[in-house]
Amino acid sequence: MTSDIVIIGGGVIGLAIAIELKLRGAKVTVLCRDFQEAAAHAAAGMLAPDAEHITDEAMKSLCWRSRSLYPEWTRKLEDLTGLNTGYWPCGILAPVYQEQGNKGVGIQGCQGESPAYWLETAAIHQYQPGLGADVVGGWWYPEDAQVDNRALVHVLWTAAQNLGVEIKDQVTTEAFLQQQGQIAGIQTNIGLIRADHYVLATGAWASELLPLPVSPRKGQMLKVRVPEFVTELPLKRVLFGENIYIVPRRDRSIIIGATSEDVGFTPHNTPTGIQHLLAQAIRLYPQLQHYPIQEFWWGFRPATPDELPILGTSHCPNLTLATGHYRNGILLAPITATLIADLIWEQKPEPLLSHFHHSRFHNQPSIPPMLTHSALTPTLPHSHTPTLSHSLTQHSALIIAGKTFQSRLMTGTGKYRSIEEMQQSVVASGCEIVTVAVRRVQTKAPGHEGLAEALDWSKIWMLPNTAGCQTAEEAIRVARLGREMAKLLGQEDNNFVKLEVIPDPKYLLPDPIGTLAAAEQLVKEGFAVLPYINADPMLAKRLEEVGCATVMPLASPIGSGQGLKTTANIQIIIENAKIPVVVDAGIGAPSEAAQAMELGADALLINSAIALAQNPPAMAQAMSLATIAGRLAYLSGRMPIKDYASASSPLTGKVTG
Ligand code: FAD
Ligand code: GLY
């Protein structure tokens, strides 16, 4: 395949950029893992820089510019496709309640180029009949608007196709191949793809490919419908309250959103989320309580630490970044497309872009947090401490069920010769998660007396496990006990469980059917389930689909120290997983730990290889270093394997004769 430009990610940002570049004459390909998972489908479509209270001056300017591009941009797209985007310059009304204070007092009625008007109690109720009785006033933002985001992405997709952009859905970019400071190609599930230039527009998933500080911020939404007996549209503008908004569409549907949850990529709507939205929406606009519900959904906003997008050049001259649009990606699509096309195609960088450059996150320590834990600092001579390029330092965090960990090595407490050795090893490993066999602690099995008290649970996250359970029912019971145990030890919010259902005493192989059944039930009960499984890609997918927080495939039989015997299957699991993959069981030596991490595993769980070593604390430290080395190697992108030798020194410029 030959293309001038490959865009990775086919959400609103990727498609908008593709169209802009195509219109300027580029040959463009868009690769998209899954068009349907894009946040663009989940959004509300508000074009709301004023209602969203954007305070950063450069961001405000970017948002206002984008909002002003909308009428012309959508008209152009509609002309290209004959389809409607639902752009509606309807304005946004932001009512306030008594307890929010009188937000009108002392605030200017006009923010720079964008007017805003304060309405007193009587005025707001007259202007918008049907508001909750306790609304005491509110702001009217006449320039804010909306677009039907689902219609918009459909129009963008169609326009791109009509213009001749090559769009490949269900194509996942797995890694960048870097050579001499350039992107030489991208590894995908359909093979190697090369282009002159690449654009990263993968939204909330950006950090899967590059060490960028982008993380998912989940939003739950629902939609009701204006009943037939209400003849006129009761709402003709967006209502924007605190933690709630109500977006009426011209097709008589009304979007209600949205939660904002830091729970990683945990899917599904939850009763709490929906209950919250409904309660807030009915308070703001009571007649909604009678409207039929049409749909629930959720999506993942691409959030950055400062809530601003990452736009512009990257560490490679032929890779451009356009991600992290957080709450305003629909709004920012036209300006992003224009500025990124100016940058790539015209080499005309807009000065405003410098404010959104990824390097703003560089003034953080150059040693990744995962290298700084106490176990390593005193033992590594300073001159040996690796300093890493910023891009690698940013990618150290492991997120499981919304909880962030710096260490990617988990350990256990079993099989140690003494509690002291176990304590020293846990410290030396630098791990933040330790798994504990609930049954053995409860029954005070040999080696488990006083174990729960032996570790500092204010620093270590307990991962209760269901070891010793032969059936799903037993495992569910023990998981509940585990949750109580974590609570008793001060971890009130710990809902993690490492699920083990192992009926076979000889090979200790997990029961896939029992594991799936128990996982389903435990997820329903609100557990973050980390199931221990044979390295079976189909099972891993099913467990992900039922809502597990990770999958934990075994490398080889538990406690065998045989190393990685299931590499091919683990690779498939990693390739397909959207949740962290933790390689568990069988790793015997640090080289095997590094190898598993080099494959792209998100974390490792190692117990026997540490506990049964001659010097467990030293081995714990070795495993920690190997885990870090493997991770960095994975992020760095290994060199391609070649069939023939290739000289280290270039031949060009060689003196001959
Ligand atoms: P996405 O739209 O998420 O698209 C990313 C695409 O990249 C996906 O299709 C994914 O499959 C693909 N991808 C990921 N990884 C890979 C890979 N390795 N290889 C290939 N493809 C890959 N914004 C507003 O302006 N107004 C709103 O009212 C608004 N409301 C929102 C409400 C909710 C509930 C949510 C969740 C978001 C809302 N947003 C809103 C934010 C907006 O939806 C996002 O900022 C915007 O969609 C981000 O666009 P994107 O193209 O960067 O990412
Ligand atoms: N911009 C609205 C949201 O992200 O929920």
mmCIF file of C-alpha atoms in Angstrom, residues 55-324:
data_model
loop_
_atom_site.group_PDB
_atom_site.id
_atom_site.type_symbol
_atom_site.label_atom_id
_atom_site.label_comp_id
_atom_site.label_asym_id
_atom_site.label_seq_id
_atom_site.Cartn_x
_atom_site.Cartn_y
_atom_site.Cartn_z
ATOM 1 C CA THR A 55 -10.483 29.073 31.363
ATOM 2 C CA ASP A 56 -7.169 28.412 29.589
ATOM 3 C CA GLU A 57 -6.788 31.369 27.201
ATOM 4 C CA ALA A 58 -5.186 29.450 24.313
ATOM 5 C CA MET A 59 -7.795 26.696 24.617
ATOM 6 C CA LYS A 60 -10.600 29.235 24.705
ATOM 7 C CA SER A 61 -9.256 30.817 21.556
ATOM 8 C CA LEU A 62 -8.935 27.399 19.853
ATOM 9 C CA CYS A 63 -12.484 26.475 20.844
ATOM 10 C CA TRP A 64 -13.997 29.763 19.730
ATOM 11 C CA ARG A 65 -12.208 29.527 16.389
ATOM 12 C CA SER A 66 -13.509 26.020 15.910
ATOM 13 C CA ARG A 67 -17.060 26.968 16.846
ATOM 14 C CA SER A 68 -16.940 29.778 14.305
ATOM 15 C CA LEU A 69 -15.777 27.346 11.594
ATOM 16 C CA TYR A 70 -18.768 25.060 12.196
ATOM 17 C CA PRO A 71 -21.435 26.612 9.913
ATOM 18 C CA GLU A 72 -19.161 26.626 6.881
ATOM 19 C CA TRP A 73 -17.515 23.284 7.671
ATOM 20 C CA THR A 74 -20.799 21.401 8.088
ATOM 21 C CA ARG A 75 -22.248 23.040 4.968
ATOM 22 C CA LYS A 76 -19.210 21.850 2.981
ATOM 23 C CA LEU A 77 -19.601 18.305 4.333
ATOM 24 C CA GLU A 78 -23.310 18.323 3.586
ATOM 25 C CA ASP A 79 -22.598 19.464 0.019
ATOM 26 C CA LEU A 80 -20.064 16.677 -0.400
ATOM 27 C CA THR A 81 -22.491 13.994 0.765
ATOM 28 C CA GLY A 82 -26.054 15.252 0.453
ATOM 29 C CA LEU A 83 -26.470 14.288 4.137
ATOM 30 C CA ASN A 84 -27.457 16.337 7.166
ATOM 31 C CA THR A 85 -25.118 16.849 10.131
ATOM 32 C CA GLY A 86 -27.775 18.274 12.450
ATOM 33 C CA TYR A 87 -25.733 21.429 13.092
ATOM 34 C CA TRP A 88 -28.005 23.702 15.113
ATOM 35 C CA PRO A 89 -26.911 27.099 16.452
ATOM 36 C CA CYS A 90 -29.429 26.745 19.275
ATOM 37 C CA GLY A 91 -27.526 28.457 22.125
ATOM 38 C CA ILE A 92 -27.011 27.003 25.587
ATOM 39 C CA LEU A 93 -28.829 27.955 28.771
ATOM 40 C CA ALA A 94 -26.984 27.235 32.032
ATOM 41 C CA PRO A 95 -29.439 27.446 34.949
ATOM 42 C CA VAL A 96 -28.168 27.618 38.552
ATOM 43 C CA TYR A 97 -29.719 26.643 41.870
ATOM 44 C CA GLN A 98 -29.737 28.540 45.150
ATOM 45 C CA GLU A 99 -26.972 26.377 46.655
ATOM 46 C CA GLN A 100 -24.614 27.246 43.801
ATOM 47 C CA GLY A 101 -24.793 30.865 44.935
ATOM 48 C CA ASN A 102 -25.820 33.763 42.746
ATOM 49 C CA LYS A 103 -23.397 33.076 39.930
ATOM 50 C CA GLY A 104 -24.471 36.153 38.069
ATOM 51 C CA VAL A 105 -23.221 38.685 40.535
ATOM 52 C CA GLY A 106 -19.975 40.343 39.597
ATOM 53 C CA ILE A 107 -19.475 38.381 36.385
ATOM 54 C CA GLN A 108 -19.223 40.328 33.172
ATOM 55 C CA GLY A 109 -21.928 39.704 30.649
ATOM 56 C CA CYS A 110 -19.472 39.306 27.807
ATOM 57 C CA GLN A 111 -16.400 37.079 27.681
ATOM 58 C CA GLY A 112 -14.178 38.607 25.015
ATOM 59 C CA GLU A 113 -15.636 37.771 21.607
ATOM 60 C CA SER A 114 -18.362 35.566 23.002
ATOM 61 C CA PRO A 115 -21.347 37.220 24.661
ATOM 62 C CA ALA A 116 -23.008 35.778 27.762
ATOM 63 C CA TYR A 117 -26.133 37.112 29.460
ATOM 64 C CA TRP A 118 -27.206 36.639 33.058
ATOM 65 C CA LEU A 119 -30.940 35.975 33.538
ATOM 66 C CA GLU A 120 -32.620 36.614 36.894
ATOM 67 C CA THR A 121 -35.157 34.151 38.336
ATOM 68 C CA ALA A 122 -38.253 35.524 36.649
ATOM 69 C CA ALA A 123 -36.465 36.077 33.365
ATOM 70 C CA ILE A 124 -35.056 32.567 33.116
ATOM 71 C CA HIS A 125 -38.385 30.896 33.907
ATOM 72 C CA GLN A 126 -40.099 33.073 31.354
ATOM 73 C CA TYR A 127 -37.393 32.468 28.764
ATOM 74 C CA GLN A 128 -37.434 28.705 29.289
ATOM 75 C CA PRO A 129 -40.732 27.394 30.684
ATOM 76 C CA GLY A 130 -40.645 24.034 32.459
ATOM 77 C CA LEU A 131 -37.399 24.485 34.408
ATOM 78 C CA GLY A 132 -37.223 23.071 37.946
ATOM 79 C CA ALA A 133 -38.840 25.351 40.536
ATOM 80 C CA ASP A 134 -35.579 25.782 42.460
ATOM 81 C CA VAL A 135 -33.702 27.323 39.506
ATOM 82 C CA VAL A 136 -32.840 30.846 40.671
ATOM 83 C CA GLY A 137 -31.191 32.257 37.570
ATOM 84 C CA GLY A 138 -28.779 31.324 34.850
ATOM 85 C CA TRP A 139 -26.492 32.219 31.993
ATOM 86 C CA TRP A 140 -27.504 32.375 28.393
ATOM 87 C CA TYR A 141 -24.738 31.623 25.907
ATOM 88 C CA PRO A 142 -26.184 32.484 22.499
ATOM 89 C CA GLU A 143 -23.078 31.531 20.487
ATOM 90 C CA ASP A 144 -22.805 27.984 21.807
ATOM 91 C CA ALA A 145 -24.423 25.424 19.535
ATOM 92 C CA GLN A 146 -24.797 21.715 18.868
ATOM 93 C CA VAL A 147 -24.311 19.157 16.134
ATOM 94 C CA ASP A 148 -25.780 15.663 15.940
ATOM 95 C CA ASN A 149 -22.445 13.954 16.523
ATOM 96 C CA ARG A 150 -23.606 10.543 15.288
ATOM 97 C CA ALA A 151 -24.887 12.103 12.086
ATOM 98 C CA LEU A 152 -21.660 14.087 11.842
ATOM 99 C CA VAL A 153 -19.364 11.056 12.013
ATOM 100 C CA HIS A 154 -21.509 9.264 9.461
ATOM 101 C CA VAL A 155 -21.255 12.303 7.186
ATOM 102 C CA LEU A 156 -17.490 12.509 7.752
ATOM 103 C CA TRP A 157 -17.079 8.827 6.905
ATOM 104 C CA THR A 158 -19.186 9.181 3.751
ATOM 105 C CA ALA A 159 -17.437 12.382 2.692
ATOM 106 C CA ALA A 160 -14.045 10.763 3.164
ATOM 107 C CA GLN A 161 -15.101 7.794 1.064
ATOM 108 C CA ASN A 162 -16.642 9.987 -1.644
ATOM 109 C CA LEU A 163 -13.418 11.978 -1.838
ATOM 110 C CA GLY A 164 -11.328 8.819 -2.269
ATOM 111 C CA VAL A 165 -9.785 8.491 1.180
ATOM 112 C CA GLU A 166 -9.014 4.829 1.719
ATOM 113 C CA ILE A 167 -10.697 3.823 4.975
ATOM 114 C CA LYS A 168 -9.880 0.509 6.599
ATOM 115 C CA ASP A 169 -12.045 -0.350 9.587
ATOM 116 C CA GLN A 170 -11.153 -3.227 11.921
ATOM 117 C CA VAL A 171 -7.450 -2.568 11.338
ATOM 118 C CA THR A 172 -5.459 -2.142 14.507
ATOM 119 C CA THR A 173 -2.121 -0.414 14.570
ATOM 120 C CA GLU A 174 0.012 -2.400 16.971
ATOM 121 C CA ALA A 175 3.359 -0.619 16.955
ATOM 122 C CA PHE A 176 5.463 2.004 15.254
ATOM 123 C CA LEU A 177 8.668 0.838 13.620
ATOM 124 C CA GLN A 178 11.275 3.512 14.162
ATOM 125 C CA GLN A 179 14.510 3.788 12.224
ATOM 126 C CA GLN A 180 17.014 6.580 12.541
ATOM 127 C CA GLY A 181 14.566 8.911 14.202
ATOM 128 C CA GLN A 182 11.804 8.368 11.644
ATOM 129 C CA ILE A 183 8.722 6.205 11.574
ATOM 130 C CA ALA A 184 9.634 3.591 8.992
ATOM 131 C CA GLY A 185 6.285 1.838 9.091
ATOM 132 C CA ILE A 186 3.518 0.635 11.325
ATOM 133 C CA GLN A 187 2.854 -2.896 12.377
ATOM 134 C CA THR A 188 -0.854 -3.728 12.056
ATOM 135 C CA ASN A 189 -2.988 -6.841 12.334
ATOM 136 C CA ILE A 190 -2.993 -7.012 8.527
ATOM 137 C CA GLY A 191 0.761 -6.555 8.176
ATOM 138 C CA LEU A 192 3.289 -3.788 7.822
ATOM 139 C CA ILE A 193 2.004 -0.494 6.404
ATOM 140 C CA ARG A 194 4.257 2.309 5.223
ATOM 141 C CA ALA A 195 3.620 5.945 4.329
ATOM 142 C CA ASP A 196 5.548 9.189 4.156
ATOM 143 C CA HIS A 197 3.754 10.647 7.134
ATOM 144 C CA TYR A 198 1.620 9.330 9.988
ATOM 145 C CA VAL A 199 -0.982 10.972 12.207
ATOM 146 C CA LEU A 200 -1.888 9.546 15.597
ATOM 147 C CA ALA A 201 -5.590 10.202 16.249
ATOM 148 C CA THR A 202 -6.528 7.290 18.460
ATOM 149 C CA GLY A 203 -8.419 9.253 21.116
ATOM 150 C CA ALA A 204 -8.515 7.688 24.577
ATOM 151 C CA TRP A 205 -6.339 4.783 23.381
ATOM 152 C CA ALA A 206 -3.347 6.947 22.390
ATOM 153 C CA SER A 207 -1.131 5.675 25.197
ATOM 154 C CA GLU A 208 -1.382 2.121 23.870
ATOM 155 C CA LEU A 209 0.893 3.151 21.009
ATOM 156 C CA LEU A 210 2.994 5.993 22.357
ATOM 157 C CA PRO A 211 3.916 7.030 25.846
ATOM 158 C CA LEU A 212 1.541 9.983 25.943
ATOM 159 C CA PRO A 213 -0.349 10.963 29.104
ATOM 160 C CA VAL A 214 -3.792 10.282 27.667
ATOM 161 C CA SER A 215 -6.249 8.256 29.719
ATOM 162 C CA PRO A 216 -9.920 7.353 29.358
ATOM 163 C CA ARG A 217 -12.579 9.316 31.230
ATOM 164 C CA LYS A 218 -15.792 7.378 30.976
ATOM 165 C CA GLY A 219 -19.093 9.124 30.301
ATOM 166 C CA GLN A 220 -22.476 7.433 30.588
ATOM 167 C CA MET A 221 -25.432 8.806 28.663
ATOM 168 C CA LEU A 222 -29.048 8.100 27.898
ATOM 169 C CA LYS A 223 -31.679 9.289 25.508
ATOM 170 C CA VAL A 224 -35.403 9.900 25.930
ATOM 171 C CA ARG A 225 -37.992 10.805 23.348
ATOM 172 C CA VAL A 226 -40.564 13.578 23.327
ATOM 173 C CA PRO A 227 -43.902 11.705 23.369
ATOM 174 C CA GLU A 228 -46.233 12.029 20.375
ATOM 175 C CA PHE A 229 -48.892 13.910 22.353
ATOM 176 C CA VAL A 230 -46.471 16.811 22.885
ATOM 177 C CA THR A 231 -46.903 18.461 19.514
ATOM 178 C CA GLU A 232 -44.232 21.175 19.618
ATOM 179 C CA LEU A 233 -40.626 20.615 20.662
ATOM 180 C CA PRO A 234 -40.665 21.608 24.338
ATOM 181 C CA LEU A 235 -36.929 22.401 24.376
ATOM 182 C CA LYS A 236 -35.199 24.319 21.635
ATOM 183 C CA ARG A 237 -31.874 24.975 23.353
ATOM 184 C CA VAL A 238 -29.396 22.943 25.368
ATOM 185 C CA LEU A 239 -29.736 23.033 29.177
ATOM 186 C CA PHE A 240 -26.368 22.841 30.912
ATOM 187 C CA GLY A 241 -26.433 22.314 34.670
ATOM 188 C CA GLU A 242 -23.817 21.265 37.193
ATOM 189 C CA ASN A 243 -22.852 17.647 36.308
ATOM 190 C CA ILE A 244 -25.778 17.349 33.911
ATOM 191 C CA TYR A 245 -26.792 18.491 30.481
ATOM 192 C CA ILE A 246 -29.905 18.019 28.412
ATOM 193 C CA VAL A 247 -29.516 18.249 24.656
ATOM 194 C CA PRO A 248 -32.709 18.333 22.585
ATOM 195 C CA ARG A 249 -32.418 17.207 18.977
ATOM 196 C CA ARG A 250 -34.682 18.272 16.171
ATOM 197 C CA ASP A 251 -35.728 14.622 15.632
ATOM 198 C CA ARG A 252 -37.548 14.789 19.026
ATOM 199 C CA SER A 253 -34.922 12.792 20.916
ATOM 200 C CA ILE A 254 -33.321 14.337 24.002
ATOM 201 C CA ILE A 255 -29.806 13.361 25.074
ATOM 202 C CA ILE A 256 -29.041 13.352 28.791
ATOM 203 C CA GLY A 257 -25.449 13.280 29.948
ATOM 204 C CA ALA A 258 -23.004 12.652 31.324
ATOM 205 C CA THR A 259 -21.029 11.026 34.068
ATOM 206 C CA SER A 260 -17.295 11.590 34.258
ATOM 207 C CA GLU A 261 -15.587 8.546 35.736
ATOM 208 C CA ASP A 262 -11.956 7.646 36.192
ATOM 209 C CA VAL A 263 -12.458 3.882 35.836
ATOM 210 C CA GLY A 264 -10.154 3.037 32.951
ATOM 211 C CA PHE A 265 -11.872 1.267 30.051
ATOM 212 C CA THR A 266 -14.510 -0.366 32.271
ATOM 213 C CA PRO A 267 -17.468 -0.832 29.942
ATOM 214 C CA HIS A 268 -21.256 -0.681 30.491
ATOM 215 C CA ASN A 269 -23.823 1.589 32.022
ATOM 216 C CA THR A 270 -24.297 1.250 35.751
ATOM 217 C CA PRO A 271 -27.401 1.728 37.884
ATOM 218 C CA THR A 272 -25.604 4.409 39.933
ATOM 219 C CA GLY A 273 -24.512 6.313 36.844
ATOM 220 C CA ILE A 274 -27.945 6.281 35.253
ATOM 221 C CA GLN A 275 -29.729 7.004 38.528
ATOM 222 C CA HIS A 276 -27.536 10.060 39.018
ATOM 223 C CA LEU A 277 -28.217 11.334 35.511
ATOM 224 C CA LEU A 278 -31.957 10.821 35.774
ATOM 225 C CA ALA A 279 -32.211 12.499 39.175
ATOM 226 C CA GLN A 280 -30.222 15.542 38.018
ATOM 227 C CA ALA A 281 -32.061 15.807 34.711
ATOM 228 C CA ILE A 282 -35.507 15.584 36.319
ATOM 229 C CA ARG A 283 -34.558 18.235 38.859
ATOM 230 C CA LEU A 284 -33.464 20.554 36.068
ATOM 231 C CA TYR A 285 -36.350 19.862 33.713
ATOM 232 C CA PRO A 286 -39.060 17.919 35.557
ATOM 233 C CA GLN A 287 -41.304 16.925 32.660
ATOM 234 C CA LEU A 288 -38.582 14.550 31.429
ATOM 235 C CA GLN A 289 -39.758 12.076 34.080
ATOM 236 C CA HIS A 290 -42.676 11.148 31.813
ATOM 237 C CA TYR A 291 -40.713 10.736 28.609
ATOM 238 C CA PRO A 292 -40.014 7.238 27.265
ATOM 239 C CA ILE A 293 -36.380 6.105 27.528
ATOM 240 C CA GLN A 294 -34.869 5.157 24.190
ATOM 241 C CA GLU A 295 -31.269 4.164 24.767
ATOM 242 C CA PHE A 296 -28.339 3.997 27.191
ATOM 243 C CA TRP A 297 -24.681 4.079 26.206
ATOM 244 C CA TRP A 298 -21.226 5.052 27.360
ATOM 245 C CA GLY A 299 -17.952 6.237 25.875
ATOM 246 C CA PHE A 300 -14.391 7.175 26.749
ATOM 247 C CA ARG A 301 -13.193 10.764 26.548
ATOM 248 C CA PRO A 302 -9.483 11.120 25.819
ATOM 249 C CA ALA A 303 -8.307 13.013 28.913
ATOM 250 C CA THR A 304 -4.896 14.580 29.538
ATOM 251 C CA PRO A 305 -3.555 15.792 32.893
ATOM 252 C CA ASP A 306 -4.232 19.457 32.022
ATOM 253 C CA GLU A 307 -7.414 18.668 30.064
ATOM 254 C CA LEU A 308 -5.960 20.225 26.904
ATOM 255 C CA PRO A 309 -5.434 18.356 23.641
ATOM 256 C CA ILE A 310 -2.061 17.166 22.368
ATOM 257 C CA LEU A 311 -1.564 18.648 18.918
ATOM 258 C CA GLY A 312 1.398 19.040 16.601
ATOM 259 C CA THR A 313 4.774 17.510 15.997
ATOM 260 C CA SER A 314 6.100 14.463 17.854
ATOM 261 C CA HIS A 315 9.529 13.018 18.598
ATOM 262 C CA CYS A 316 9.688 11.868 14.927
ATOM 263 C CA PRO A 317 9.450 14.424 12.111
ATOM 264 C CA ASN A 318 7.070 12.221 10.117
ATOM 265 C CA LEU A 319 4.591 11.596 12.927
ATOM 266 C CA THR A 320 1.992 14.194 13.946
ATOM 267 C CA LEU A 321 -0.148 13.989 17.078
ATOM 268 C CA ALA A 322 -3.829 14.894 17.343
ATOM 269 C CA THR A 323 -5.348 13.432 20.467
ATOM 270 C CA GLY A 324 -6.446 14.227 24.035
#
